Amino acid sequence: MEPITTQYGQLIPQHTTDDLRKRDLFPVEYHRSGVVKSVPLEAQTPIDTPAGTVPAELVSFHENGNINRIFPLNGKLCGYWSQEDEAALAAPVTLNTPVGIVTARILSLGFFDNRSLRSITLWPEDTLTIASPVGMVETRIGVSFAPDGSIRSLEPARPTPIKTLAGEIMAYDPDAVGVNGDVNSLVFDHGGNVVRVATTLTRLTAISPDGRTTAFAPEQRESLCSESEQEVVPMVIGFGKDAVTVQTDPDGPVTRIPREGHVFFAEPFLPQLSNPFAGLRCSV
């Protein structure tokens, strides 16, 4: 198999399979311009990235030749090879990031086309403590950055008190899916202000100019554990320049409330006090 020349060195594409991890032979893909787009590698290969040297089994590229995403492992999960089997091969990697030097097991790293770090995606169950604009936050799934290195978003690993313009909100999204760390439930603007947050433990109240109050709280749905049990649905609150938005159900409408003339405040919402099983979730 002929190696592929990249600005990161010669890469040897995958050309063999096995009965466990690599049951399929994945092709090399190219952009329409002819520039290589993704390369599954025959063997794990150390690659020098702006964040440090990372072992790779799969690499994708922007059209300008810079790395888009790098995966240390690329095994195929199936009945013969589980996530636990793959995780046993994952070794911690030390990275130079906008939030300092971190060491973690990573599913992938994402980069902008200018080579700056876009996101870190962690292995399931692994966490990192991140110095965020609202303080130290234990983070799961991942963290993403803006091109200037400021934190764009992260996924709190547990309910975490976060300061917002409405007061303290317990940030946590139990429904967060860890496909990658590019998009997360706790989002910041360039000034470090919270612009989006998911919560199951906070109620938001809006007071209109005429004194009327409107309260928003996380809703409940039938639990995956049992038809007789309920679980809380994360409520998503957005803080925009001109309005606050609230969505109490991911399939429901978004309510928009102008910031001008309105007063917003947050307070604890504890549905489990009336239903002790409301906070339980099944692993699926």
GROMACS .gro file of N, CA and C in nm, residues 116-272:
model
  471
  116SER      N    1  -0.608   2.586   1.502
  116SER     CA    2  -0.638   2.602   1.644
  116SER      C    3  -0.735   2.494   1.690
  117LEU      N    4  -0.726   2.458   1.819
  117LEU     CA    5  -0.807   2.350   1.874
  117LEU      C    6  -0.955   2.389   1.881
  118ARG      N    7  -1.042   2.305   1.824
  118ARG     CA    8  -1.186   2.331   1.822
  118ARG      C    9  -1.260   2.259   1.934
  119SER      N   10  -1.218   2.135   1.964
  119SER     CA   11  -1.291   2.060   2.066
  119SER      C   12  -1.209   1.941   2.116
  120ILE      N   13  -1.242   1.899   2.237
  120ILE     CA   14  -1.190   1.777   2.296
  120ILE      C   15  -1.311   1.689   2.328
  121THR      N   16  -1.309   1.566   2.281
  121THR     CA   17  -1.416   1.471   2.314
  121THR      C   18  -1.357   1.362   2.401
  122LEU      N   19  -1.415   1.343   2.519
  122LEU     CA   20  -1.365   1.248   2.618
  122LEU      C   21  -1.430   1.111   2.602
  123TRP      N   22  -1.362   1.011   2.656
  123TRP     CA   23  -1.424   0.879   2.662
  123TRP      C   24  -1.543   0.882   2.758
  124PRO      N   25  -1.648   0.803   2.730
  124PRO     CA   26  -1.762   0.795   2.822
  124PRO      C   27  -1.716   0.760   2.963
  125GLU      N   28  -1.777   0.824   3.060
  125GLU     CA   29  -1.747   0.808   3.203
  125GLU      C   30  -1.624   0.887   3.248
  126ASP      N   31  -1.541   0.933   3.156
  126ASP     CA   32  -1.424   1.012   3.195
  126ASP      C   33  -1.463   1.158   3.209
  127THR      N   34  -1.393   1.230   3.296
  127THR     CA   35  -1.420   1.372   3.318
  127THR      C   36  -1.291   1.451   3.323
  128LEU      N   37  -1.304   1.582   3.301
  128LEU     CA   38  -1.196   1.679   3.318
  128LEU      C   39  -1.249   1.796   3.399
  129THR      N   40  -1.168   1.854   3.484
  129THR     CA   41  -1.208   1.975   3.554
  129THR      C   42  -1.154   2.094   3.474
  130ILE      N   43  -1.246   2.176   3.424
  130ILE     CA   44  -1.213   2.285   3.332
  130ILE      C   45  -1.227   2.420   3.402
  131ALA      N   46  -1.128   2.507   3.383
  131ALA     CA   47  -1.137   2.646   3.431
  131ALA      C   48  -1.219   2.725   3.331
  132SER      N   49  -1.349   2.740   3.361
  132SER     CA   50  -1.442   2.804   3.268
  132SER      C   51  -1.466   2.949   3.308
  133PRO      N   52  -1.539   3.026   3.227
  133PRO     CA   53  -1.570   3.164   3.263
  133PRO      C   54  -1.653   3.177   3.391
  134VAL      N   55  -1.717   3.067   3.435
  134VAL     CA   56  -1.798   3.071   3.557
  134VAL      C   57  -1.734   2.990   3.669
  135GLY      N   58  -1.605   2.961   3.656
  135GLY     CA   59  -1.535   2.887   3.760
  135GLY      C   60  -1.498   2.747   3.716
  136MET      N   61  -1.445   2.669   3.809
  136MET     CA   62  -1.403   2.533   3.779
  136MET      C   63  -1.527   2.443   3.763
  137VAL      N   64  -1.533   2.373   3.652
  137VAL     CA   65  -1.649   2.288   3.623
  137VAL      C   66  -1.600   2.149   3.586
  138GLU      N   67  -1.644   2.048   3.661
  138GLU     CA   68  -1.614   1.911   3.622
  138GLU      C   69  -1.693   1.878   3.496
  139THR      N   70  -1.624   1.834   3.394
  139THR     CA   71  -1.682   1.825   3.260
  139THR      C   72  -1.677   1.682   3.207
  140ARG      N   73  -1.787   1.639   3.148
  140ARG     CA   74  -1.791   1.510   3.079
  140ARG      C   75  -1.814   1.535   2.930
  141ILE      N   76  -1.809   1.433   2.852
  141ILE     CA   77  -1.830   1.435   2.706
  141ILE      C   78  -1.727   1.524   2.637
  142GLY      N   79  -1.725   1.655   2.666
  142GLY     CA   80  -1.625   1.737   2.600
  142GLY      C   81  -1.637   1.884   2.626
  143VAL      N   82  -1.544   1.957   2.563
  143VAL     CA   83  -1.539   2.102   2.572
  143VAL      C   84  -1.501   2.155   2.434
  144SER      N   85  -1.560   2.268   2.396
  144SER     CA   86  -1.528   2.327   2.266
  144SER      C   87  -1.477   2.469   2.284
  145PHE      N   88  -1.400   2.514   2.186
  145PHE     CA   89  -1.336   2.644   2.192
  145PHE      C   90  -1.370   2.726   2.068
  146ALA      N   91  -1.365   2.858   2.083
  146ALA     CA   92  -1.374   2.949   1.970
  146ALA      C   93  -1.236   2.958   1.905
  147PRO      N   94  -1.226   3.010   1.783
  147PRO     CA   95  -1.095   3.020   1.717
  147PRO      C   96  -0.993   3.101   1.796
  148ASP      N   97  -1.039   3.194   1.881
  148ASP     CA   98  -0.945   3.273   1.960
  148ASP      C   99  -0.901   3.203   2.089
  149GLY      N  100  -0.952   3.081   2.112
  149GLY     CA  101  -0.913   3.004   2.229
  149GLY      C  102  -1.007   3.016   2.347
  150SER      N  103  -1.105   3.106   2.341
  150SER     CA  104  -1.200   3.116   2.451
  150SER      C  105  -1.293   2.994   2.450
  151ILE      N  106  -1.344   2.958   2.569
  151ILE     CA  107  -1.434   2.843   2.578
  151ILE      C  108  -1.569   2.878   2.515
  152ARG      N  109  -1.612   2.793   2.424
  152ARG     CA  110  -1.742   2.813   2.358
  152ARG      C  111  -1.851   2.735   2.431
  153SER      N  112  -1.820   2.611   2.472
  153SER     CA  113  -1.920   2.530   2.542
  153SER      C  114  -1.853   2.414   2.614
  154LEU      N  115  -1.926   2.359   2.711
  154LEU     CA  116  -1.881   2.238   2.779
  154LEU      C  117  -2.002   2.166   2.835
  155GLU      N  118  -1.980   2.040   2.879
  155GLU     CA  119  -2.090   1.958   2.931
  155GLU      C  120  -2.064   1.926   3.077
  156PRO      N  121  -2.137   1.991   3.171
  156PRO     CA  122  -2.116   1.962   3.313
  156PRO      C  123  -2.138   1.814   3.345
  157ALA      N  124  -2.049   1.758   3.426
  157ALA     CA  125  -2.057   1.616   3.460
  157ALA      C  126  -2.161   1.588   3.566
  158ARG      N  127  -2.202   1.691   3.638
  158ARG     CA  128  -2.303   1.676   3.744
  158ARG      C  129  -2.370   1.812   3.762
  159PRO      N  130  -2.487   1.818   3.829
  159PRO     CA  131  -2.551   1.948   3.852
  159PRO      C  132  -2.454   2.047   3.916
  160THR      N  133  -2.437   2.161   3.848
  160THR     CA  134  -2.335   2.259   3.887
  160THR      C  135  -2.397   2.398   3.893
  161PRO      N  136  -2.382   2.471   4.006
  161PRO     CA  137  -2.438   2.606   4.013
  161PRO      C  138  -2.362   2.702   3.921
  162ILE      N  139  -2.436   2.768   3.834
  162ILE     CA  140  -2.378   2.858   3.734
  162ILE      C  141  -2.444   2.995   3.746
  163LYS      N  142  -2.364   3.102   3.750
  163LYS     CA  143  -2.419   3.236   3.757
  163LYS      C  144  -2.463   3.283   3.619
  164THR      N  145  -2.587   3.334   3.614
  164THR     CA  146  -2.643   3.388   3.490
  164THR      C  147  -2.710   3.521   3.522
  165LEU      N  148  -2.761   3.588   3.418
  165LEU     CA  149  -2.828   3.716   3.442
  165LEU      C  150  -2.958   3.699   3.521
  166ALA      N  151  -3.009   3.574   3.528
  166ALA     CA  152  -3.130   3.548   3.606
  166ALA      C  153  -3.098   3.497   3.746
  167GLY      N  154  -2.969   3.488   3.778
  167GLY     CA  155  -2.928   3.433   3.906
  167GLY      C  156  -2.865   3.296   3.888
  168GLU      N  157  -2.857   3.220   3.994
  168GLU     CA  158  -2.787   3.091   3.991
  168GLU      C  159  -2.877   2.981   3.934
  169ILE      N  160  -2.824   2.910   3.834
  169ILE     CA  161  -2.894   2.799   3.770
  169ILE      C  162  -2.809   2.674   3.786
  170MET      N  163  -2.874   2.564   3.823
  170MET     CA  164  -2.804   2.436   3.835
  170MET      C  165  -2.794   2.374   3.696
  171ALA      N  166  -2.678   2.385   3.636
  171ALA     CA  167  -2.658   2.339   3.500
  171ALA      C  168  -2.630   2.190   3.495
  172TYR      N  169  -2.710   2.119   3.415
  172TYR     CA  170  -2.685   1.977   3.393
  172TYR      C  171  -2.786   1.924   3.292
  173ASP      N  172  -2.738   1.847   3.196
  173ASP     CA  173  -2.825   1.786   3.096
  173ASP      C  174  -2.808   1.634   3.100
  174PRO      N  175  -2.897   1.562   3.169
  174PRO     CA  176  -2.884   1.417   3.177
  174PRO      C  177  -2.904   1.348   3.043
  175ASP      N  178  -2.961   1.420   2.945
  175ASP     CA  179  -2.985   1.362   2.813
  175ASP      C  180  -2.873   1.388   2.714
  176ALA      N  181  -2.766   1.454   2.757
  176ALA     CA  182  -2.657   1.490   2.666
  176ALA      C  183  -2.599   1.364   2.601
  177VAL      N  184  -2.578   1.371   2.472
  177VAL     CA  185  -2.525   1.258   2.396
  177VAL      C  186  -2.381   1.290   2.356
  178GLY      N  187  -2.290   1.198   2.387
  178GLY     CA  188  -2.149   1.225   2.367
  178GLY      C  189  -2.093   1.185   2.233
  179VAL      N  190  -2.157   1.229   2.123
  179VAL     CA  191  -2.103   1.199   1.989
  179VAL      C  192  -1.969   1.269   1.971
  180ASN      N  193  -1.965   1.397   2.003
  180ASN     CA  194  -1.838   1.470   2.006
  180ASN      C  195  -1.854   1.591   2.096
  181GLY      N  196  -1.742   1.657   2.125
  181GLY     CA  197  -1.744   1.769   2.218
  181GLY      C  198  -1.763   1.903   2.152
  182ASP      N  199  -1.803   1.905   2.024
  182ASP     CA  200  -1.817   2.033   1.953
  182ASP      C  201  -1.934   2.116   2.006
  183VAL      N  202  -2.044   2.049   2.041
  183VAL     CA  203  -2.165   2.118   2.085
  183VAL      C  204  -2.206   2.062   2.220
  184ASN      N  205  -2.222   2.151   2.320
  184ASN     CA  206  -2.255   2.109   2.456
  184ASN      C  207  -2.366   2.196   2.512
  185SER      N  208  -2.419   2.157   2.627
  185SER     CA  209  -2.538   2.224   2.680
  185SER      C  210  -2.510   2.357   2.750
  186LEU      N  211  -2.387   2.377   2.801
  186LEU     CA  212  -2.353   2.502   2.866
  186LEU      C  213  -2.269   2.584   2.769
  187VAL      N  214  -2.324   2.694   2.720
  187VAL     CA  215  -2.263   2.771   2.611
  187VAL      C  216  -2.233   2.913   2.657
  188PHE      N  217  -2.118   2.967   2.614
  188PHE     CA  218  -2.075   3.101   2.651
  188PHE      C  219  -2.057   3.188   2.526
  189ASP      N  220  -2.068   3.321   2.547
  189ASP     CA  221  -2.033   3.411   2.439
  189ASP      C  222  -1.885   3.449   2.453
  190HIS      N  223  -1.837   3.539   2.365
  190HIS     CA  224  -1.695   3.574   2.368
  190HIS      C  225  -1.656   3.647   2.496
  191GLY      N  226  -1.755   3.706   2.563
  191GLY     CA  227  -1.727   3.775   2.688
  191GLY      C  228  -1.733   3.685   2.810
  192GLY      N  229  -1.761   3.556   2.789
  192GLY     CA  230  -1.769   3.462   2.900
  192GLY      C  231  -1.905   3.457   2.967
  193ASN      N  232  -2.006   3.524   2.910
  193ASN     CA  233  -2.140   3.522   2.965
  193ASN      C  234  -2.214   3.395   2.920
  194VAL      N  235  -2.297   3.341   3.008
  194VAL     CA  236  -2.375   3.222   2.974
  194VAL      C  237  -2.486   3.263   2.876
  195VAL      N  238  -2.491   3.195   2.761
  195VAL     CA  239  -2.595   3.225   2.662
  195VAL      C  240  -2.689   3.106   2.641
  196ARG      N  241  -2.653   2.991   2.697
  196ARG     CA  242  -2.741   2.875   2.687
  196ARG      C  243  -2.707   2.780   2.801
  197VAL      N  244  -2.811   2.725   2.865
  197VAL     CA  245  -2.787   2.632   2.974
  197VAL      C  246  -2.906   2.537   2.985
  198ALA      N  247  -2.878   2.410   3.013
  198ALA     CA  248  -2.982   2.311   3.036
  198ALA      C  249  -2.987   2.280   3.185
  199THR      N  250  -3.107   2.257   3.237
  199THR     CA  251  -3.121   2.231   3.380
  199THR      C  252  -3.243   2.143   3.408
  200THR      N  253  -3.233   2.062   3.511
  200THR     CA  254  -3.347   1.985   3.560
  200THR      C  255  -3.380   2.025   3.704
  201LEU      N  256  -3.304   2.119   3.760
  201LEU     CA  257  -3.317   2.152   3.902
  201LEU      C  258  -3.342   2.300   3.928
  202THR      N  259  -3.381   2.374   3.823
  202THR     CA  260  -3.404   2.518   3.840
  202THR      C  261  -3.534   2.558   3.772
  203ARG      N  262  -3.609   2.647   3.840
  203ARG     CA  263  -3.729   2.708   3.784
  203ARG      C  264  -3.694   2.853   3.747
  204LEU      N  265  -3.743   2.900   3.634
  204LEU     CA  266  -3.720   3.037   3.592
  204LEU      C  267  -3.851   3.114   3.595
  205THR      N  268  -3.849   3.232   3.657
  205THR     CA  269  -3.968   3.318   3.664
  205THR      C  270  -3.939   3.449   3.593
  206ALA      N  271  -4.032   3.493   3.510
  206ALA     CA  272  -4.022   3.622   3.441
  206ALA      C  273  -4.133   3.714   3.490
  207ILE      N  274  -4.095   3.835   3.528
  207ILE     CA  275  -4.192   3.936   3.573
  207ILE      C  276  -4.202   4.042   3.464
  208SER      N  277  -4.323   4.060   3.411
  208SER     CA  278  -4.345   4.155   3.302
  208SER      C  279  -4.359   4.296   3.355
  209PRO      N  280  -4.354   4.397   3.267
  209PRO     CA  281  -4.366   4.537   3.311
  209PRO      C  282  -4.494   4.567   3.389
  210ASP      N  283  -4.603   4.494   3.363
  210ASP     CA  284  -4.729   4.520   3.434
  210ASP      C  285  -4.740   4.437   3.562
  211GLY      N  286  -4.633   4.366   3.600
  211GLY     CA  287  -4.632   4.292   3.725
  211GLY      C  288  -4.675   4.147   3.716
  212ARG      N  289  -4.719   4.104   3.600
  212ARG     CA  290  -4.758   3.964   3.586
  212ARG      C  291  -4.634   3.875   3.589
  213THR      N  292  -4.649   3.756   3.644
  213THR     CA  293  -4.537   3.662   3.652
  213THR      C  294  -4.568   3.537   3.570
  214THR      N  295  -4.465   3.486   3.508
  214THR     CA  296  -4.475   3.361   3.433
  214THR      C  297  -4.362   3.271   3.479
  215ALA      N  298  -4.397   3.150   3.523
  215ALA     CA  299  -4.296   3.056   3.573
  215ALA      C  300  -4.277   2.943   3.473
  216PHE      N  301  -4.150   2.904   3.457
  216PHE     CA  302  -4.114   2.793   3.369
  216PHE      C  303  -4.037   2.691   3.451
  217ALA      N  304  -4.073   2.563   3.436
  217ALA     CA  305  -4.005   2.458   3.511
  217ALA      C  306  -3.987   2.337   3.420
  218PRO      N  307  -3.884   2.256   3.445
  218PRO     CA  308  -3.865   2.134   3.367
  218PRO      C  309  -3.989   2.044   3.376
  219GLU      N  310  -4.024   1.984   3.264
  219GLU     CA  311  -4.139   1.895   3.261
  219GLU      C  312  -4.095   1.752   3.293
  220GLN      N  313  -4.193   1.663   3.297
  220GLN     CA  314  -4.163   1.522   3.322
  220GLN      C  315  -4.219   1.437   3.209
  221ARG      N  316  -4.160   1.321   3.193
  221ARG     CA  317  -4.204   1.226   3.091
  221ARG      C  318  -4.201   1.086   3.149
  222GLU      N  319  -4.262   0.994   3.075
  222GLU     CA  320  -4.260   0.855   3.117
  222GLU      C  321  -4.116   0.803   3.117
  223SER      N  322  -4.078   0.738   3.224
  223SER     CA  323  -3.941   0.690   3.237
  223SER      C  324  -3.915   0.571   3.147
  224LEU      N  325  -3.790   0.559   3.102
  224LEU     CA  326  -3.749   0.442   3.027
  224LEU      C  327  -3.744   0.318   3.116
  225CYS      N  328  -3.740   0.341   3.248
  225CYS     CA  329  -3.734   0.229   3.342
  225CYS      C  330  -3.867   0.157   3.353
  226SER      N  331  -3.974   0.238   3.357
  226SER     CA  332  -4.106   0.178   3.381
  226SER      C  333  -4.214   0.277   3.341
  227GLU      N  334  -4.325   0.225   3.288
  227GLU     CA  335  -4.437   0.311   3.251
  227GLU      C  336  -4.499   0.378   3.372
  228SER      N  337  -4.477   0.323   3.490
  228SER     CA  338  -4.537   0.379   3.611
  228SER      C  339  -4.450   0.487   3.676
  229GLU      N  340  -4.333   0.514   3.620
  229GLU     CA  341  -4.242   0.611   3.677
  229GLU      C  342  -4.221   0.728   3.581
  230GLN      N  343  -4.182   0.842   3.639
  230GLN     CA  344  -4.158   0.963   3.562
  230GLN      C  345  -4.013   1.007   3.581
  231GLU      N  346  -3.959   1.076   3.479
  231GLU     CA  347  -3.827   1.136   3.491
  231GLU      C  348  -3.834   1.279   3.439
  232VAL      N  349  -3.743   1.363   3.488
  232VAL     CA  350  -3.746   1.505   3.454
  232VAL      C  351  -3.679   1.528   3.319
  233VAL      N  352  -3.741   1.613   3.237
  233VAL     CA  353  -3.687   1.651   3.107
  233VAL      C  354  -3.605   1.779   3.124
  234PRO      N  355  -3.483   1.787   3.073
  234PRO     CA  356  -3.405   1.910   3.086
  234PRO      C  357  -3.475   2.030   3.021
  235MET      N  358  -3.477   2.141   3.091
  235MET     CA  359  -3.527   2.267   3.038
  235MET      C  360  -3.408   2.347   2.987
  236VAL      N  361  -3.420   2.402   2.867
  236VAL     CA  362  -3.310   2.477   2.806
  236VAL      C  363  -3.344   2.626   2.806
  237ILE      N  364  -3.254   2.705   2.863
  237ILE     CA  365  -3.274   2.850   2.873
  237ILE      C  366  -3.165   2.919   2.792
  238GLY      N  367  -3.206   3.013   2.709
  238GLY     CA  368  -3.112   3.090   2.629
  238GLY      C  369  -3.115   3.237   2.669
  239PHE      N  370  -2.998   3.298   2.684
  239PHE     CA  371  -2.988   3.439   2.720
  239PHE      C  372  -2.930   3.515   2.602
  240GLY      N  373  -3.018   3.574   2.522
  240GLY     CA  374  -2.975   3.651   2.407
  240GLY      C  375  -2.960   3.798   2.440
  241LYS      N  376  -2.913   3.875   2.343
  241LYS     CA  377  -2.893   4.018   2.364
  241LYS      C  378  -3.026   4.089   2.388
  242ASP      N  379  -3.131   4.047   2.318
  242ASP     CA  380  -3.260   4.115   2.326
  242ASP      C  381  -3.369   4.035   2.395
  243ALA      N  382  -3.347   3.905   2.414
  243ALA     CA  383  -3.454   3.822   2.469
  243ALA      C  384  -3.398   3.702   2.543
  244VAL      N  385  -3.483   3.647   2.630
  244VAL     CA  386  -3.456   3.521   2.697
  244VAL      C  387  -3.550   3.418   2.636
  245THR      N  388  -3.495   3.301   2.599
  245THR     CA  389  -3.579   3.195   2.543
  245THR      C  390  -3.583   3.077   2.639
  246VAL      N  391  -3.697   3.009   2.641
  246VAL     CA  392  -3.715   2.894   2.729
  246VAL      C  393  -3.782   2.782   2.652
  247GLN      N  394  -3.727   2.661   2.664
  247GLN     CA  395  -3.789   2.543   2.606
  247GLN      C  396  -3.796   2.436   2.713
  248THR      N  397  -3.916   2.406   2.759
  248THR     CA  398  -3.934   2.310   2.868
  248THR      C  399  -3.943   2.166   2.820
  249ASP      N  400  -3.956   2.149   2.689
  249ASP     CA  401  -3.965   2.015   2.630
  249ASP      C  402  -3.889   2.018   2.498
  250PRO      N  403  -3.796   1.924   2.474
  250PRO     CA  404  -3.718   1.928   2.351
  250PRO      C  405  -3.802   1.919   2.224
  251ASP      N  406  -3.922   1.865   2.236
  251ASP     CA  407  -4.011   1.855   2.120
  251ASP      C  408  -4.117   1.966   2.119
  252GLY      N  409  -4.112   2.053   2.219
  252GLY     CA  410  -4.212   2.158   2.231
  252GLY      C  411  -4.165   2.291   2.177
  253PRO      N  412  -4.252   2.391   2.181
  253PRO     CA  413  -4.216   2.524   2.128
  253PRO      C  414  -4.117   2.597   2.218
  254VAL      N  415  -4.054   2.697   2.161
  254VAL     CA  416  -3.962   2.784   2.235
  254VAL      C  417  -4.035   2.913   2.268
  255THR      N  418  -4.036   2.950   2.395
  255THR     CA  419  -4.099   3.076   2.438
  255THR      C  420  -3.993   3.186   2.439
  256ARG      N  421  -4.025   3.298   2.377
  256ARG     CA  422  -3.932   3.411   2.370
  256ARG      C  423  -3.987   3.526   2.453
  257ILE      N  424  -3.905   3.578   2.544
  257ILE     CA  425  -3.946   3.687   2.633
  257ILE      C  426  -3.847   3.802   2.616
  258PRO      N  427  -3.894   3.920   2.576
  258PRO     CA  428  -3.802   4.033   2.560
  258PRO      C  429  -3.732   4.067   2.692
  259ARG      N  430  -3.605   4.098   2.687
  259ARG     CA  431  -3.533   4.134   2.808
  259ARG      C  432  -3.575   4.273   2.855
  260GLU      N  433  -3.605   4.362   2.763
  260GLU     CA  434  -3.641   4.499   2.801
  260GLU      C  435  -3.772   4.499   2.879
  261GLY      N  436  -3.769   4.556   2.997
  261GLY     CA  437  -3.888   4.569   3.079
  261GLY      C  438  -3.918   4.448   3.166
  262HIS      N  439  -3.855   4.336   3.140
  262HIS     CA  440  -3.880   4.215   3.218
  262HIS      C  441  -3.769   4.194   3.322
  263VAL      N  442  -3.807   4.130   3.430
  263VAL     CA  443  -3.712   4.090   3.534
  263VAL      C  444  -3.716   3.938   3.542
  264PHE      N  445  -3.599   3.877   3.548
  264PHE     CA  446  -3.590   3.732   3.552
  264PHE      C  447  -3.519   3.687   3.679
  265PHE      N  448  -3.570   3.581   3.740
  265PHE     CA  449  -3.495   3.525   3.852
  265PHE      C  450  -3.514   3.374   3.856
  266ALA      N  451  -3.410   3.307   3.903
  266ALA     CA  452  -3.409   3.161   3.909
  266ALA      C  453  -3.419   3.115   4.053
  267GLU      N  454  -3.479   2.999   4.073
  267GLU     CA  455  -3.490   2.941   4.206
  267GLU      C  456  -3.489   2.789   4.195
  268PRO      N  457  -3.456   2.720   4.303
  268PRO     CA  458  -3.447   2.574   4.297
  268PRO      C  459  -3.581   2.510   4.258
  269PHE      N  460  -3.572   2.404   4.182
  269PHE     CA  461  -3.687   2.323   4.142
  269PHE      C  462  -3.652   2.180   4.178
  270LEU      N  463  -3.726   2.122   4.271
  270LEU     CA  464  -3.692   1.990   4.324
  270LEU      C  465  -3.810   1.894   4.309
  271PRO      N  466  -3.833   1.845   4.187
  271PRO     CA  467  -3.947   1.755   4.165
  271PRO      C  468  -3.935   1.625   4.241
  272GLN      N  469  -3.812   1.584   4.274
  272GLN     CA  470  -3.794   1.456   4.342
  272GLN      C  471  -3.850   1.457   4.483
   0.00000   0.00000   0.00000
